[in-house]
Tab-separated table of C-alpha atoms and ligand atoms in Angstrom:
chain	number	residue	atom	x	y	z
J	1	MET	CA	-113.088	-98.327	-111.778
J	2	HIS	CA	-110.477	-97.664	-113.962
J	3	ASP	CA	-109.625	-100.498	-115.581
J	4	ARG	CA	-105.443	-100.224	-114.720
J	5	LEU	CA	-107.647	-99.790	-111.283
J	6	ALA	CA	-109.308	-103.017	-110.910
J	7	ARG	CA	-106.020	-104.789	-113.311
J	8	ASP	CA	-104.177	-103.863	-109.960
J	9	LEU	CA	-106.738	-104.645	-107.215
J	10	ASP	CA	-106.810	-108.233	-108.507
J	11	ARG	CA	-103.208	-108.569	-108.973
J	12	LEU	CA	-102.491	-107.074	-105.455
J	13	PRO	CA	-101.091	-110.502	-103.518
J	14	ASP	CA	-98.112	-110.130	-106.396
J	15	LEU	CA	-96.911	-106.739	-106.499
J	16	LEU	CA	-97.167	-106.417	-102.927
J	17	GLU	CA	-94.316	-109.468	-103.144
J	18	ALA	CA	-92.364	-107.804	-106.167
J	19	VAL	CA	-92.861	-104.260	-103.900
J	20	ALA	CA	-90.611	-106.633	-100.731
J	21	GLU	CA	-88.408	-108.642	-103.387
J	22	GLN	CA	-87.514	-105.444	-104.690
J	23	ALA	CA	-86.569	-103.805	-101.100
J	24	TRP	CA	-85.151	-107.300	-100.469
J	25	GLY	CA	-82.969	-106.221	-103.834
J	26	LEU	CA	-82.409	-102.950	-101.869
J	27	LEU	CA	-81.162	-104.010	-98.619
J	28	GLY	CA	-79.792	-106.771	-98.688
J	29	ASP	CA	-76.668	-105.335	-100.101
J	30	VAL	CA	-76.723	-101.812	-98.757
J	31	ALA	CA	-73.838	-102.109	-97.387
J	32	ALA	CA	-71.376	-103.689	-100.125
J	33	ARG	CA	-72.985	-100.630	-101.944
J	34	PRO	CA	-71.378	-96.933	-101.921
J	35	VAL	CA	-72.309	-94.770	-99.929
J	36	ALA	CA	-73.194	-91.792	-101.541
J	37	GLY	CA	-76.193	-91.496	-104.406
J	38	ARG	CA	-74.512	-90.457	-107.830
J	39	GLY	CA	-75.698	-89.528	-111.093
J	40	ALA	CA	-78.425	-86.909	-113.078
J	41	PRO	CA	-81.209	-86.394	-112.730
J	42	PRO	CA	-83.655	-88.213	-114.816
J	43	THR	CA	-85.433	-85.559	-117.461
J	44	GLU	CA	-88.517	-84.909	-116.695
J	45	ARG	CA	-91.136	-86.209	-118.298
J	46	PRO	CA	-95.042	-85.714	-118.004
J	47	LEU	CA	-97.571	-86.525	-116.154
J	48	PRO	CA	-99.346	-89.815	-117.688
J	49	ASP	CA	-102.691	-89.710	-119.062
J	50	ALA	CA	-103.596	-93.139	-119.086
J	51	GLY	CA	-101.220	-94.790	-116.885
J	52	ASP	CA	-99.633	-98.428	-117.312
J	53	GLY	CA	-99.697	-100.542	-113.958
J	54	ALA	CA	-98.257	-100.426	-110.720
J	55	GLU	CA	-95.743	-102.955	-111.877
J	56	ARG	CA	-94.566	-100.319	-114.626
J	57	ALA	CA	-93.729	-97.551	-111.746
J	58	LEU	CA	-92.198	-99.531	-110.010
J	59	ALA	CA	-89.911	-101.526	-113.031
J	60	GLU	CA	-89.432	-97.683	-113.895
J	61	PHE	CA	-88.995	-95.561	-110.183
J	62	ALA	CA	-86.289	-99.170	-110.473
J	63	GLU	CA	-84.713	-98.179	-112.709
J	64	ARG	CA	-84.416	-94.301	-113.667
J	65	TRP	CA	-84.968	-92.891	-109.352
J	66	LEU	CA	-83.386	-95.529	-106.910
J	67	PRO	CA	-79.837	-95.607	-107.854
J	68	LEU	CA	-79.722	-92.077	-107.382
J	69	PHE	CA	-80.733	-92.896	-103.715
J	70	SER	CA	-77.445	-92.975	-101.839
J	71	ALA	CA	-77.035	-95.470	-98.846
J	72	SER	CA	-78.433	-93.800	-96.422
J	73	ALA	CA	-80.857	-97.083	-94.290
J	74	GLY	CA	-76.852	-98.260	-93.848
J	75	PRO	CA	-73.754	-99.089	-91.909
J	76	ARG	CA	-71.547	-96.172	-92.995
J	77	TYR	CA	-73.154	-93.733	-93.631
J	78	LEU	CA	-72.299	-91.156	-90.944
J	79	GLY	CA	-73.944	-87.829	-92.262
J	80	PHE	CA	-76.472	-85.164	-89.672
J	81	VAL	CA	-77.955	-88.060	-87.400
J	82	THR	CA	-79.296	-90.556	-89.465
J	83	GLY	CA	-80.814	-93.905	-88.424
J	84	GLY	CA	-81.717	-96.382	-90.416
J	85	ALA	CA	-84.776	-98.998	-90.202
J	86	THR	CA	-84.412	-101.913	-87.745
J	87	PRO	CA	-86.396	-105.493	-89.617
J	88	ALA	CA	-89.688	-104.698	-87.183
J	89	ALA	CA	-89.685	-101.195	-87.783
J	90	LEU	CA	-89.975	-101.377	-91.985
J	91	ALA	CA	-92.360	-104.239	-90.659
J	92	GLY	CA	-94.481	-102.064	-88.437
J	93	ASP	CA	-94.081	-98.926	-91.658
J	94	TRP	CA	-95.446	-101.758	-93.748
J	95	LEU	CA	-98.380	-102.446	-92.120
J	96	ALA	CA	-98.913	-98.693	-90.908
J	97	ALA	CA	-99.495	-98.178	-94.503
J	98	ALA	CA	-100.974	-101.348	-94.827
J	99	VAL	CA	-103.982	-100.204	-91.986
J	100	ASP	CA	-103.648	-96.710	-93.139
J	101	HIS	CA	-105.591	-95.066	-90.385
J	102	ASN	CA	-106.086	-91.630	-88.939
J	103	THR	CA	-104.809	-91.494	-85.557
J	104	MET	CA	-106.746	-88.240	-85.077
J	105	SER	CA	-109.680	-89.490	-83.181
J	106	SER	CA	-110.886	-91.597	-80.787
J	107	LEU	CA	-114.034	-92.420	-82.478
J	108	ASP	CA	-113.456	-94.948	-84.444
J	109	GLY	CA	-110.095	-97.708	-84.264
J	110	ALA	CA	-107.108	-98.179	-82.645
J	111	GLY	CA	-104.974	-95.978	-83.420
J	112	HIS	CA	-104.934	-93.251	-80.722
J	113	LEU	CA	-104.947	-96.383	-78.084
J	114	LEU	CA	-101.354	-98.070	-79.729
J	115	GLU	CA	-100.368	-94.229	-79.801
J	116	ARG	CA	-100.697	-93.982	-76.559
J	117	ALA	CA	-99.537	-97.388	-75.229
J	118	THR	CA	-96.517	-96.640	-77.779
J	119	VAL	CA	-95.762	-93.315	-76.014
J	120	ALA	CA	-96.092	-94.756	-72.666
J	121	TRP	CA	-93.055	-97.068	-73.608
J	122	LEU	CA	-91.087	-94.285	-74.696
J	123	ARG	CA	-91.530	-92.812	-71.962
J	124	ASP	CA	-90.034	-95.310	-69.443
J	125	LEU	CA	-87.070	-95.843	-72.009
J	126	PHE	CA	-86.177	-92.393	-70.476
J	127	GLY	CA	-86.772	-92.978	-67.758
J	128	LEU	CA	-88.914	-89.940	-67.735
J	129	PRO	CA	-91.871	-89.633	-64.861
J	130	THR	CA	-95.449	-90.389	-66.062
J	131	ALA	CA	-96.403	-86.707	-64.871
J	132	HIS	CA	-94.666	-86.446	-68.546
J	133	GLU	CA	-98.124	-86.708	-71.315
J	134	GLY	CA	-96.895	-87.194	-75.265
J	135	ALA	CA	-97.254	-87.807	-78.452
J	136	PHE	CA	-95.906	-88.294	-82.118
J	137	VAL	CA	-94.910	-85.555	-84.375
J	138	SER	CA	-92.894	-86.079	-87.709
J	139	GLY	CA	-89.296	-84.829	-86.319
J	140	ALA	CA	-87.443	-83.835	-83.909
J	141	THR	CA	-87.635	-80.059	-85.394
J	142	MET	CA	-91.224	-80.622	-85.089
J	143	SER	CA	-91.002	-81.684	-81.351
J	144	ASN	CA	-88.608	-78.582	-80.556
J	145	THR	CA	-91.823	-76.727	-82.228
J	146	VAL	CA	-94.496	-78.060	-80.156
J	147	GLY	CA	-92.714	-77.944	-76.411
J	148	LEU	CA	-92.020	-74.620	-77.005
J	149	ALA	CA	-95.549	-73.890	-78.224
J	150	VAL	CA	-96.142	-75.187	-74.684
J	151	ALA	CA	-94.117	-73.033	-73.213
J	152	ARG	CA	-95.330	-69.447	-74.941
J	153	GLU	CA	-98.396	-70.818	-73.009
J	154	TRP	CA	-96.416	-71.254	-70.161
J	155	LEU	CA	-95.940	-68.001	-70.674
J	156	GLY	CA	-98.795	-66.223	-71.211
J	157	GLU	CA	-100.115	-68.046	-68.312
J	158	GLN	CA	-97.480	-66.452	-66.028
J	159	ARG	CA	-97.994	-63.117	-67.183
J	160	GLY	CA	-102.941	-63.691	-67.369
J	161	VAL	CA	-102.215	-63.367	-71.329
J	162	LEU	CA	-104.135	-66.303	-72.791
J	163	VAL	CA	-101.530	-66.720	-76.376
J	164	ALA	CA	-103.953	-69.115	-78.312
J	165	GLN	CA	-106.496	-66.963	-77.845
J	166	GLU	CA	-105.526	-63.123	-77.896
J	167	GLY	CA	-102.163	-64.238	-79.714
J	168	VAL	CA	-98.150	-63.487	-79.674
J	169	ALA	CA	-97.740	-58.933	-79.255
J	170	ALA	CA	-100.339	-59.978	-76.107
J	171	LEU	CA	-97.295	-61.324	-74.933
J	172	GLY	CA	-94.322	-58.633	-75.401
J	173	PRO	CA	-91.241	-59.985	-75.233
J	174	VAL	CA	-89.534	-63.013	-74.771
J	175	ARG	CA	-86.430	-64.413	-73.866
J	176	VAL	CA	-84.924	-68.304	-75.001
J	177	LEU	CA	-81.590	-69.028	-73.468
J	178	SER	CA	-79.871	-72.112	-74.260
J	179	ALA	CA	-75.897	-72.411	-75.602
J	180	THR	CA	-76.059	-74.338	-78.411
J	181	PRO	CA	-79.138	-74.586	-79.909
J	182	HIS	CA	-79.710	-76.667	-82.933
J	183	SER	CA	-80.973	-74.457	-85.885
J	184	SER	CA	-84.270	-76.678	-85.481
J	185	VAL	CA	-85.154	-74.014	-82.549
J	186	SER	CA	-84.659	-70.334	-84.145
J	187	LYS	CA	-86.723	-71.671	-86.727
J	188	ALA	CA	-89.628	-72.542	-84.382
J	189	LEU	CA	-88.911	-69.637	-82.732
J	190	SER	CA	-90.028	-67.908	-85.752
J	191	VAL	CA	-93.489	-70.360	-86.934
J	192	LEU	CA	-94.726	-69.590	-83.002
J	193	GLY	CA	-94.168	-65.515	-83.847
J	194	PHE	CA	-91.411	-64.955	-80.637
J	195	GLY	CA	-88.831	-64.101	-83.458
J	196	ARG	CA	-85.589	-65.912	-83.937
J	197	ALA	CA	-84.049	-62.790	-81.765
J	198	ALA	CA	-85.550	-63.774	-78.920
J	199	LEU	CA	-82.577	-66.518	-78.943
J	200	ARG	CA	-80.319	-65.246	-76.887
J	201	THR	CA	-77.079	-67.118	-76.546
J	202	VAL	CA	-75.335	-67.976	-73.575
J	203	PRO	CA	-71.838	-69.382	-72.871
J	204	THR	CA	-70.305	-72.240	-73.157
J	205	LEU	CA	-67.950	-73.566	-70.520
J	206	PRO	CA	-64.490	-72.994	-72.068
J	207	GLY	CA	-63.422	-75.584	-74.514
J	208	ARG	CA	-67.528	-76.794	-74.780
J	209	GLU	CA	-70.479	-76.889	-76.573
J	210	ALA	CA	-72.756	-77.379	-72.949
J	211	VAL	CA	-73.957	-73.978	-70.576
J	212	ASP	CA	-72.117	-72.554	-68.231
J	213	PRO	CA	-74.985	-72.572	-65.008
J	214	ALA	CA	-73.319	-69.546	-63.736
J	215	ALA	CA	-73.083	-67.709	-67.219
J	216	LEU	CA	-77.328	-68.931	-67.550
J	217	GLU	CA	-77.438	-67.898	-64.329
J	218	ARG	CA	-76.474	-64.416	-64.871
J	219	ALA	CA	-78.902	-63.726	-68.402
J	220	LEU	CA	-81.529	-65.131	-65.696
J	221	ALA	CA	-80.621	-62.981	-62.856
J	222	ALA	CA	-80.612	-60.268	-65.639
J	223	SER	CA	-84.656	-59.913	-65.486
J	224	ASP	CA	-86.854	-60.842	-63.488
J	225	ASP	CA	-89.644	-61.454	-66.430
J	226	PRO	CA	-90.834	-65.321	-67.110
J	227	CYS	CA	-88.883	-67.176	-69.787
J	228	VAL	CA	-87.334	-70.097	-72.037
J	229	VAL	CA	-84.262	-72.099	-71.499
J	230	VAL	CA	-83.561	-74.709	-73.639
J	231	ALA	CA	-81.016	-77.164	-72.270
J	232	ASN	CA	-79.164	-79.555	-74.974
J	233	ALA	CA	-78.701	-82.875	-74.488
J	234	GLY	CA	-76.347	-83.551	-77.217
J	235	THR	CA	-75.384	-80.971	-79.739
J	236	VAL	CA	-75.174	-82.327	-83.170
J	237	ASN	CA	-71.391	-80.987	-84.093
J	238	THR	CA	-69.711	-82.845	-80.354
J	239	ALA	CA	-72.438	-84.777	-78.725
J	240	ASP	CA	-71.987	-82.106	-75.906
J	241	PHE	CA	-74.372	-82.268	-73.445
J	242	ASP	CA	-75.565	-79.390	-70.421
J	243	ASP	CA	-75.310	-80.323	-67.313
J	244	LEU	CA	-79.551	-80.479	-66.836
J	245	ARG	CA	-79.076	-81.163	-63.206
J	246	ALA	CA	-77.700	-77.821	-62.332
J	247	VAL	CA	-79.955	-75.972	-65.008
J	248	ALA	CA	-82.937	-77.536	-63.496
J	249	ALA	CA	-82.021	-76.227	-60.344
J	250	LEU	CA	-81.793	-72.614	-61.589
J	251	LYS	CA	-85.277	-73.150	-60.728
J	252	GLU	CA	-85.295	-72.856	-57.557
J	253	ARG	CA	-84.403	-69.324	-58.017
J	254	HIS	CA	-85.233	-68.235	-61.467
J	255	ARG	CA	-89.198	-68.287	-62.852
J	256	PHE	CA	-88.484	-70.589	-66.527
J	257	TRP	CA	-90.348	-72.860	-68.692
J	258	LEU	CA	-87.341	-75.852	-69.496
J	259	HIS	CA	-87.068	-77.782	-72.664
J	260	VAL	CA	-84.517	-80.040	-72.738
J	261	ASP	CA	-83.506	-81.121	-77.065
J	262	GLY	CA	-82.777	-84.670	-76.576
J	263	ALA	CA	-82.503	-85.043	-80.499
J	264	PHE	CA	-80.528	-87.888	-80.372
J	265	GLY	CA	-78.868	-87.520	-76.839
J	266	GLY	CA	-82.071	-88.372	-74.892
J	267	PHE	CA	-80.749	-92.030	-75.618
J	268	ALA	CA	-77.455	-92.026	-73.657
J	269	SER	CA	-79.552	-92.852	-71.106
J	270	LEU	CA	-80.274	-96.117	-71.842
J	271	SER	CA	-77.098	-97.561	-70.985
J	272	PRO	CA	-75.840	-96.980	-67.379
J	273	ARG	CA	-72.019	-96.010	-69.434
J	274	PHE	CA	-74.219	-93.122	-70.560
J	275	ALA	CA	-76.689	-91.890	-68.447
J	276	ALA	CA	-75.245	-89.536	-66.432
J	277	LEU	CA	-75.211	-87.291	-69.461
J	278	THR	CA	-78.590	-87.137	-69.491
J	279	ALA	CA	-80.177	-86.968	-65.343
J	280	GLY	CA	-81.921	-84.796	-65.163
J	281	LEU	CA	-83.743	-85.215	-68.506
J	282	ASP	CA	-86.781	-85.997	-65.776
J	283	ALA	CA	-86.838	-82.221	-64.841
J	284	ALA	CA	-88.001	-80.504	-67.804
J	285	ASP	CA	-90.882	-79.553	-68.990
J	286	SER	CA	-91.157	-80.693	-72.283
J	287	VAL	CA	-88.565	-82.757	-73.872
J	288	CYS	CA	-88.182	-83.786	-77.290
J	289	VAL	CA	-86.421	-87.005	-78.710
J	290	ASP	CA	-85.901	-87.739	-82.541
J	291	LEU	CA	-87.057	-91.344	-83.389
J	292	HIS	CA	-85.829	-91.629	-87.416
J	293	LYS	CA	-82.521	-91.227	-85.544
J	294	TRP	CA	-81.471	-93.401	-82.180
J	295	LEU	CA	-85.142	-95.606	-82.581
J	296	ASN	CA	-84.209	-96.545	-86.315
J	297	VAL	CA	-87.871	-95.971	-87.184
J	298	PRO	CA	-88.570	-95.233	-91.086
J	299	TYR	CA	-88.920	-91.514	-91.058
J	300	ASP	CA	-90.870	-89.726	-89.917
J	301	SER	CA	-90.862	-90.078	-86.625
J	302	ALA	CA	-90.513	-88.214	-83.590
J	303	VAL	CA	-91.827	-87.671	-79.817
J	304	GLN	CA	-92.814	-84.968	-77.366
J	305	PHE	CA	-93.681	-84.763	-73.948
J	306	THR	CA	-94.737	-82.666	-71.685
J	307	ARG	CA	-95.890	-81.813	-68.199
J	308	ARG	CA	-98.421	-79.658	-69.363
J	309	ARG	CA	-100.759	-81.218	-71.022
J	310	ASP	CA	-103.679	-78.464	-70.537
J	311	LEU	CA	-101.548	-76.010	-72.277
J	312	GLN	CA	-100.730	-78.009	-75.056
J	313	ALA	CA	-103.945	-78.782	-75.230
J	314	ARG	CA	-105.502	-74.960	-75.276
J	315	VAL	CA	-102.919	-74.606	-78.089
J	316	PHE	CA	-103.787	-76.833	-80.133
J	317	GLN	CA	-107.108	-77.403	-79.942
J	318	ASN	CA	-109.153	-78.336	-83.433
J	319	ALA	CA	-113.022	-77.535	-81.990
J	320	ALA	CA	-114.981	-79.104	-84.856
J	321	ALA	CA	-118.471	-79.670	-83.609
J	322	TYR	CA	-117.900	-83.816	-84.986
J	323	LEU	CA	-114.242	-84.001	-83.493
J	324	GLY	CA	-116.666	-83.450	-79.615
J	325	PRO	CA	-115.319	-82.159	-76.462
J	326	LEU	CA	-111.584	-82.155	-75.904
J	327	GLY	CA	-112.636	-84.469	-72.100
J	328	ASP	CA	-109.347	-85.788	-69.801
J	329	THR	CA	-107.379	-86.955	-72.285
J	330	PRO	CA	-108.206	-85.121	-75.808
J	331	ASP	CA	-108.029	-86.839	-79.259
J	332	PHE	CA	-104.219	-86.334	-80.577
J	333	SER	CA	-106.058	-83.692	-83.175
J	334	HIS	CA	-106.141	-81.503	-80.001
J	335	LEU	CA	-102.331	-81.680	-78.952
J	336	THR	CA	-100.479	-81.436	-82.660
J	337	PRO	CA	-99.628	-79.192	-85.362
J	338	GLU	CA	-101.243	-81.734	-87.673
J	339	ASN	CA	-105.144	-83.126	-87.382
J	340	SER	CA	-105.191	-86.276	-89.453
J	341	ARG	CA	-101.977	-87.942	-89.161
J	342	ARG	CA	-100.897	-91.364	-89.364
J	343	LEU	CA	-100.109	-94.946	-87.459
J	344	ARG	CA	-96.976	-93.117	-86.584
J	345	ALA	CA	-96.815	-94.805	-83.247
J	346	LEU	CA	-96.347	-98.269	-85.351
J	347	PRO	CA	-92.848	-98.811	-86.271
J	348	ALA	CA	-92.246	-97.476	-82.775
J	349	TRP	CA	-93.951	-100.071	-81.325
J	350	PHE	CA	-93.273	-103.062	-83.320
J	351	THR	CA	-89.381	-102.284	-82.933
J	352	LEU	CA	-89.540	-101.875	-79.671
J	353	ARG	CA	-92.066	-105.308	-78.588
J	354	ALA	CA	-88.547	-106.821	-81.208
J	355	TYR	CA	-86.630	-105.901	-78.762
J	356	GLY	CA	-87.615	-104.307	-76.076
J	357	ARG	CA	-84.660	-102.011	-73.261
J	358	GLU	CA	-82.043	-104.609	-74.291
J	359	GLY	CA	-81.562	-104.494	-77.251
J	360	TYR	CA	-81.625	-100.873	-77.629
J	361	ARG	CA	-78.888	-100.565	-74.995
J	362	GLU	CA	-77.073	-102.916	-77.054
J	363	ILE	CA	-77.219	-100.554	-80.519
J	364	VAL	CA	-76.594	-97.470	-78.200
J	365	GLU	CA	-73.793	-98.788	-76.748
J	366	ARG	CA	-72.085	-100.549	-80.558
J	367	CYS	CA	-72.122	-97.117	-82.034
J	368	ALA	CA	-70.916	-95.410	-78.641
J	369	ASP	CA	-68.092	-97.849	-79.097
J	370	SER	CA	-67.737	-96.994	-82.635
J	371	ALA	CA	-66.831	-93.709	-82.415
J	372	ALA	CA	-64.720	-94.247	-79.894
J	373	ALA	CA	-63.013	-96.210	-82.477
J	374	LEU	CA	-62.885	-93.901	-85.201
J	375	GLY	CA	-62.116	-91.309	-83.433
J	376	ALA	CA	-58.897	-93.840	-81.759
J	377	ALA	CA	-58.574	-94.230	-85.541
J	378	VAL	CA	-58.808	-90.199	-86.483
J	379	GLU	CA	-56.292	-89.287	-83.205
J	380	ALA	CA	-53.653	-92.103	-84.904
J	381	LEU	CA	-52.759	-90.222	-88.122
J	382	PRO	CA	-50.908	-87.697	-89.188
J	383	GLY	CA	-52.946	-85.964	-91.448
J	384	LEU	CA	-55.777	-85.732	-89.350
J	385	ARG	CA	-57.707	-84.365	-85.988
J	386	LEU	CA	-60.011	-84.691	-83.398
J	387	LEU	CA	-61.581	-81.472	-82.413
J	388	ALA	CA	-63.682	-82.605	-79.495
J	389	PRO	CA	-63.135	-85.440	-77.561
J	390	VAL	CA	-65.226	-88.298	-78.109
J	391	ARG	CA	-68.088	-88.287	-75.471
J	392	LEU	CA	-70.792	-90.446	-77.214
J	393	ASN	CA	-71.532	-91.049	-80.286
J	394	VAL	CA	-69.991	-87.961	-83.244
J	395	VAL	CA	-66.602	-87.596	-84.274
J	396	CYS	CA	-65.856	-84.361	-84.897
J	397	PHE	CA	-62.613	-84.231	-86.633
J	398	THR	CA	-60.338	-81.844	-89.007
J	399	LEU	CA	-56.924	-81.370	-91.848
J	400	THR	CA	-53.367	-80.943	-89.488
J	401	GLU	CA	-52.913	-78.756	-92.651
J	402	ASP	CA	-54.468	-76.303	-93.691
J	403	PRO	CA	-57.921	-77.435	-92.738
J	404	THR	CA	-59.962	-75.224	-95.470
J	405	ALA	CA	-63.742	-76.393	-95.938
J	406	ARG	CA	-62.864	-76.738	-99.325
J	407	ARG	CA	-60.081	-79.364	-98.455
J	408	LEU	CA	-62.225	-80.852	-95.605
J	409	ALA	CA	-65.309	-80.722	-98.896
J	410	GLU	CA	-62.628	-82.884	-100.733
J	411	LEU	CA	-61.594	-85.157	-98.740
J	412	ALA	CA	-65.254	-85.637	-98.112
J	413	GLU	CA	-66.197	-86.584	-101.455
J	414	ALA	CA	-63.245	-89.176	-102.036
J	415	LEU	CA	-64.203	-90.634	-98.873
J	416	SER	CA	-67.463	-90.775	-100.135
J	417	PRO	CA	-68.421	-94.239	-101.275
J	418	ASP	CA	-66.625	-96.048	-98.051
J	419	ALA	CA	-68.776	-93.526	-95.855
J	420	PHE	CA	-71.309	-89.842	-96.074
J	421	VAL	CA	-69.422	-87.893	-93.528
J	422	THR	CA	-71.260	-83.925	-93.736
J	423	PRO	CA	-69.184	-80.667	-92.825
J	424	THR	CA	-69.529	-78.538	-90.322
J	425	VAL	CA	-67.495	-75.877	-88.045
J	426	LEU	CA	-66.478	-75.257	-84.863
J	427	ASP	CA	-65.292	-73.185	-83.544
J	428	GLY	CA	-64.348	-71.254	-86.264
J	429	VAL	CA	-62.587	-74.616	-87.463
J	430	PRO	CA	-64.287	-76.217	-90.808
J	431	ALA	CA	-64.535	-79.493	-90.134
J	432	LEU	CA	-65.694	-82.973	-90.644
J	433	ARG	CA	-68.354	-85.084	-88.271
J	434	ALA	CA	-69.110	-88.227	-88.077
J	435	ALA	CA	-72.210	-90.183	-86.713
J	436	PHE	CA	-73.260	-93.811	-85.459
J	437	SER	CA	-77.017	-93.791	-85.169
J	438	ASN	CA	-77.437	-96.626	-86.828
J	439	TRP	CA	-78.567	-100.229	-85.748
J	440	ARG	CA	-76.090	-102.168	-88.702
J	441	THR	CA	-72.505	-100.653	-88.182
J	442	THR	CA	-69.326	-102.601	-86.585
J	443	ALA	CA	-67.057	-102.452	-85.551
J	444	ALA	CA	-65.748	-103.742	-89.347
J	445	ASP	CA	-67.482	-101.047	-90.549
J	446	VAL	CA	-64.720	-98.612	-88.409
J	447	ARG	CA	-61.731	-100.287	-90.069
J	448	HIS	CA	-63.582	-100.362	-93.686
J	449	ILE	CA	-63.367	-95.616	-92.626
J	450	ALA	CA	-60.557	-96.033	-91.047
J	451	ASP	CA	-58.284	-97.567	-94.018
J	452	ALA	CA	-60.172	-95.588	-96.483
J	453	LEU	CA	-58.455	-92.513	-94.751
J	454	ALA	CA	-55.613	-93.582	-94.047
J	455	ARG	CA	-55.559	-94.261	-97.951
J	456	LEU	CA	-56.407	-90.252	-98.403
J	457	VAL	CA	-54.625	-88.136	-95.687
W	1	PLP	C1	-81.784	-83.816	-86.004
W	1	PLP	C2	-81.218	-82.627	-84.768
W	1	PLP	C3	-83.343	-81.679	-84.668
W	1	PLP	C4	-83.972	-81.443	-85.803
W	1	PLP	O1	-84.593	-82.881	-86.008
W	1	PLP	P1	-85.842	-83.324	-87.434
W	1	PLP	O2	-85.713	-84.747	-87.288
W	1	PLP	O3	-84.693	-82.941	-88.406
W	1	PLP	O4	-86.811	-82.392	-87.501
W	1	PLP	C5	-83.083	-80.934	-83.430
W	1	PLP	N1	-82.386	-81.370	-82.639
W	1	PLP	C6	-80.862	-81.730	-82.434
W	1	PLP	C7	-80.132	-81.800	-81.751
W	1	PLP	C8	-81.095	-82.806	-82.903
W	1	PLP	O5	-80.083	-83.707	-83.740
């Protein structure tokens, strides 16, 4: 064994302690540090010939790289839709690396069982029926991609084509209907060979990002061909929700696969105050929920559910003599784009075990209360204007005067020591959005942000 490796092996307990100490140094004051990262990237250094061990690597990372990272794990990082990591999720993630188990196969170890157990908890959390089976993937983009891949196979079934075997060209043209899809849907359509042009945008209700069900019905009625509908449960700009029950009811008269993107909006179902937003989710054929957002597990983690595991296995089957037959409960290597995969379920298992349904309901409601409070503060500031009512956890706002993209970028920059928000455009109006999905955020953080905004505008 290389002498540096042998030395690190001897010193492993000390090394793990040093890492824990550094992690605490990072997290202990995460709420006090400037929220956005700053500084020029370090000058490049050549790949070392002889390394000098893990402790030197730790020191160099801390000195040269760590200061460039934002406090994205902290309570006032409101860009994109960003979760933190609960204490239990962090513990589970560290242990997932320590166990270093490959969950692809059931031939060895309990990883696949832990994943199935965790998927069952998540299914329960989101109120889905047992007909929905699921798997962990790396994020909502991948979850949407898997759901739409199963939809593709279903379209083949409707048209008498085995798409997994014959290819997407054998399927002919496909329509994917959606009102305000996340950008990852177009990306998935490109990856899956449908092409981005397969996406047909359906009108929304007036002044909303939610689909107009009557317009969707007209679009469905325009062709007898089976198609795919992507319903959105939580849009990024304004956290708007399609009426899932109204969309699902259209199945009585039209043939389509219903995929629901509930990347963060799926969590509305955890609170009686917001559960009406996701009513009808159980009628979906496939469902996407991100976990590195509102479940607050570390990157990267999401879950996908579908009622047609048989079709899913047809798409993703990874046939090899040493992997064995599919059987009734196919191994995860036959269900997801990856073959080898980490014990991604463990952080989710830890945090669900530690805080349960009630703990997550409290996080969802506190985030929603924070968004409502910031929304009220924005409305009270003469220089700012809310662009949409705060429905759940997103505040979308702009400047009252001269709301150009440049001026909003300047405002975001000036705000960035206190809070990180990201730019967007809503109905042609440049805007900023603040999304609350971190378990740490409290009312005091919202006051902090509102005070900063009041100083700036
Ligand atoms: C974040 C998000 C996605 C993409 O999620 P990733 O985890 O970044 O891949 C998809 N849909 C919606 C609605 C989202 O909010």
